[in-house]
């Protein structure tokens, strides 16, 4: 009886914490050229691993006619991460090369391209990202 009562108390004490964590969303900010873009991350393994590597000051590169890329220090696991159908503002991970992709124009799908999240503000600044950028968590 005592053990059952202890278990009930523990469950009741931890319920508010679980509910609070469930409502918390991972957001990151990218600072470049005196502008800020905010991204809402999904709940995937790859997004969590990127989030855990922040903050980063990292070089962003142009790639193709619709995206910017950077290489996080550690490769991300794509287990349970959804494939991307990249549109303007999509934040993705291209697993074959190990780079994070930020789309400033629509792209679509590709083998090995996984969605991490999407821009919720400042999307218009993505095309101007250049040089060193600062990527950090947002409260």
Short mmCIF file of C-alpha atoms in Angstrom, two decimals:
data_model
loop_
_atom_site.label_atom_id
_atom_site.label_comp_id
_atom_site.label_asym_id
_atom_site.label_seq_id
_atom_site.Cartn_x
_atom_site.Cartn_y
_atom_site.Cartn_z
CA UNK A 1 0.00 0.00 0.00
CA UNK A 2 2.80 2.37 0.92
CA UNK A 3 4.60 1.70 -2.38
CA UNK A 4 1.40 2.37 -4.34
CA UNK A 5 0.86 5.64 -2.49
CA UNK A 6 4.44 6.69 -3.19
CA UNK A 7 4.00 5.94 -6.90
CA UNK A 8 0.80 7.98 -7.06
CA UNK A 9 2.50 10.95 -5.40
CA UNK A 10 5.42 10.78 -7.83
CA UNK A 11 3.09 10.64 -10.84
CA UNK A 12 1.07 13.60 -9.55
CA UNK A 13 4.18 15.67 -8.89
CA UNK A 14 5.65 15.01 -12.33
CA UNK A 15 2.45 15.61 -14.34
CA UNK A 16 2.74 19.41 -14.37
CA UNK A 17 6.37 19.14 -15.54
CA UNK A 18 5.45 16.85 -18.40
CA UNK A 19 2.60 19.11 -19.47
CA UNK A 20 4.87 22.16 -19.33
CA UNK A 21 7.57 20.47 -21.45
CA UNK A 22 5.00 19.27 -23.97
CA UNK A 23 4.00 22.87 -24.74
CA UNK A 24 7.59 24.07 -25.14
CA UNK A 25 8.67 24.39 -28.76
CA UNK A 26 12.26 24.55 -29.96
CA UNK A 27 12.95 27.84 -31.71
CA UNK A 28 16.26 29.06 -33.06
CA UNK A 29 17.41 32.40 -34.40
CA UNK A 30 19.83 33.04 -37.23
CA UNK A 31 21.60 36.40 -37.13
CA UNK A 32 23.20 37.58 -40.37
CA UNK A 33 23.92 40.99 -41.85
CA UNK A 34 22.18 42.82 -38.96
CA UNK A 35 18.97 40.83 -39.52
CA UNK A 36 17.34 37.98 -37.62
CA UNK A 37 15.31 35.03 -38.88
CA UNK A 38 13.45 32.82 -36.40
CA UNK A 39 12.80 29.13 -37.10
CA UNK A 40 10.35 26.81 -35.34
CA UNK A 41 11.95 23.35 -35.18
CA UNK A 42 9.95 20.15 -35.40
CA UNK A 43 10.22 17.45 -32.72
CA UNK A 44 12.51 15.16 -34.76
CA UNK A 45 15.75 13.57 -33.61
CA UNK A 46 17.77 15.60 -36.14
CA UNK A 47 16.21 18.89 -34.99
CA UNK A 48 16.92 18.05 -31.34
CA UNK A 49 20.54 17.23 -32.17
CA UNK A 50 21.01 20.50 -34.06
CA UNK A 51 19.43 22.40 -31.17
CA UNK A 52 21.84 20.72 -28.73
CA UNK A 53 24.85 21.98 -30.75
CA UNK A 54 23.88 25.63 -30.38
CA UNK A 55 25.08 28.35 -30.20
CA UNK A 56 27.17 28.32 -33.36
CA UNK A 57 29.10 30.98 -35.22
CA UNK A 58 29.44 29.32 -38.58
CA UNK A 59 30.10 30.05 -42.23
CA UNK A 60 27.07 29.96 -44.52
CA UNK A 61 27.52 29.26 -48.23
CA UNK A 62 25.39 29.84 -51.32
CA UNK A 63 24.26 26.69 -53.04
CA UNK A 64 22.28 26.56 -56.26
CA UNK A 65 19.75 29.35 -56.87
CA UNK A 66 17.47 28.76 -53.90
CA UNK A 67 19.35 27.80 -50.75
CA UNK A 68 22.04 28.58 -48.20
CA UNK A 69 23.95 25.80 -46.46
CA UNK A 70 26.19 25.28 -43.44
CA UNK A 71 27.86 22.26 -41.88
CA UNK A 72 27.13 21.66 -38.17
CA UNK A 73 30.10 20.39 -36.12
CA UNK A 74 28.47 16.95 -35.67
CA UNK A 75 26.34 15.00 -38.14
CA UNK A 76 22.68 14.62 -37.23
CA UNK A 77 20.74 11.38 -36.84
CA UNK A 78 17.73 11.20 -39.14
CA UNK A 79 15.92 8.47 -37.20
CA UNK A 80 12.26 9.49 -37.02
CA UNK A 81 12.89 12.70 -38.96
CA UNK A 82 10.36 13.43 -41.72
CA UNK A 83 11.44 13.86 -45.31
CA UNK A 84 11.27 17.46 -46.50
CA UNK A 85 9.07 18.97 -49.16
CA UNK A 86 11.12 22.16 -49.14
CA UNK A 87 9.38 25.49 -49.63
CA UNK A 88 10.55 29.03 -49.01
CA UNK A 89 11.57 29.20 -45.34
CA UNK A 90 12.15 25.46 -44.86
CA UNK A 91 15.07 24.45 -42.65
CA UNK A 92 16.33 21.01 -43.65
CA UNK A 93 19.20 18.56 -43.31
CA UNK A 94 20.80 16.90 -46.32
CA UNK A 95 22.10 13.68 -44.79
CA UNK A 96 24.37 12.51 -47.65
CA UNK A 97 26.57 15.61 -47.25
CA UNK A 98 25.86 16.35 -43.58
CA UNK A 99 24.77 19.95 -44.15
CA UNK A 100 21.91 22.10 -42.93
CA UNK A 101 19.95 23.74 -45.75
CA UNK A 102 17.97 26.98 -45.50
CA UNK A 103 15.66 27.51 -48.48
CA UNK A 104 14.84 31.02 -49.70
CA UNK A 105 12.90 29.73 -52.72
CA UNK A 106 10.76 26.64 -53.20
CA UNK A 107 12.62 23.41 -53.95
CA UNK A 108 10.51 20.27 -53.43
CA UNK A 109 11.84 16.85 -52.44
CA UNK A 110 15.10 14.92 -52.74
CA UNK A 111 16.40 11.63 -51.43
CA UNK A 112 18.19 12.24 -48.13
CA UNK A 113 16.60 15.67 -47.49
CA UNK A 114 14.96 15.81 -44.05
CA UNK A 115 12.83 18.57 -42.57
CA UNK A 116 14.03 20.28 -39.37
CA UNK A 117 11.54 23.14 -39.25
CA UNK A 118 10.45 26.36 -40.92
CA UNK A 119 10.88 30.13 -40.65
CA UNK A 120 8.26 31.90 -38.56
CA UNK A 121 9.68 35.41 -38.97
CA UNK A 122 12.34 37.17 -41.02
CA UNK A 123 12.05 34.75 -43.95
CA UNK A 124 12.80 37.61 -46.36
CA UNK A 125 16.37 37.85 -44.97
CA UNK A 126 17.44 34.28 -45.86
CA UNK A 127 18.53 35.10 -49.42
CA UNK A 128 20.95 37.72 -48.01
CA UNK A 129 22.71 35.39 -45.53
CA UNK A 130 26.46 35.49 -46.21
CA UNK A 131 29.77 34.96 -44.45
CA UNK A 132 29.62 34.13 -40.78
CA UNK A 133 26.21 33.71 -39.18
CA UNK A 134 25.22 33.21 -35.56
CA UNK A 135 22.73 30.41 -34.84
CA UNK A 136 21.36 30.19 -31.31
CA UNK A 137 18.43 29.00 -29.26
CA UNK A 138 15.53 31.39 -28.68
CA UNK A 139 13.52 31.54 -25.46
#
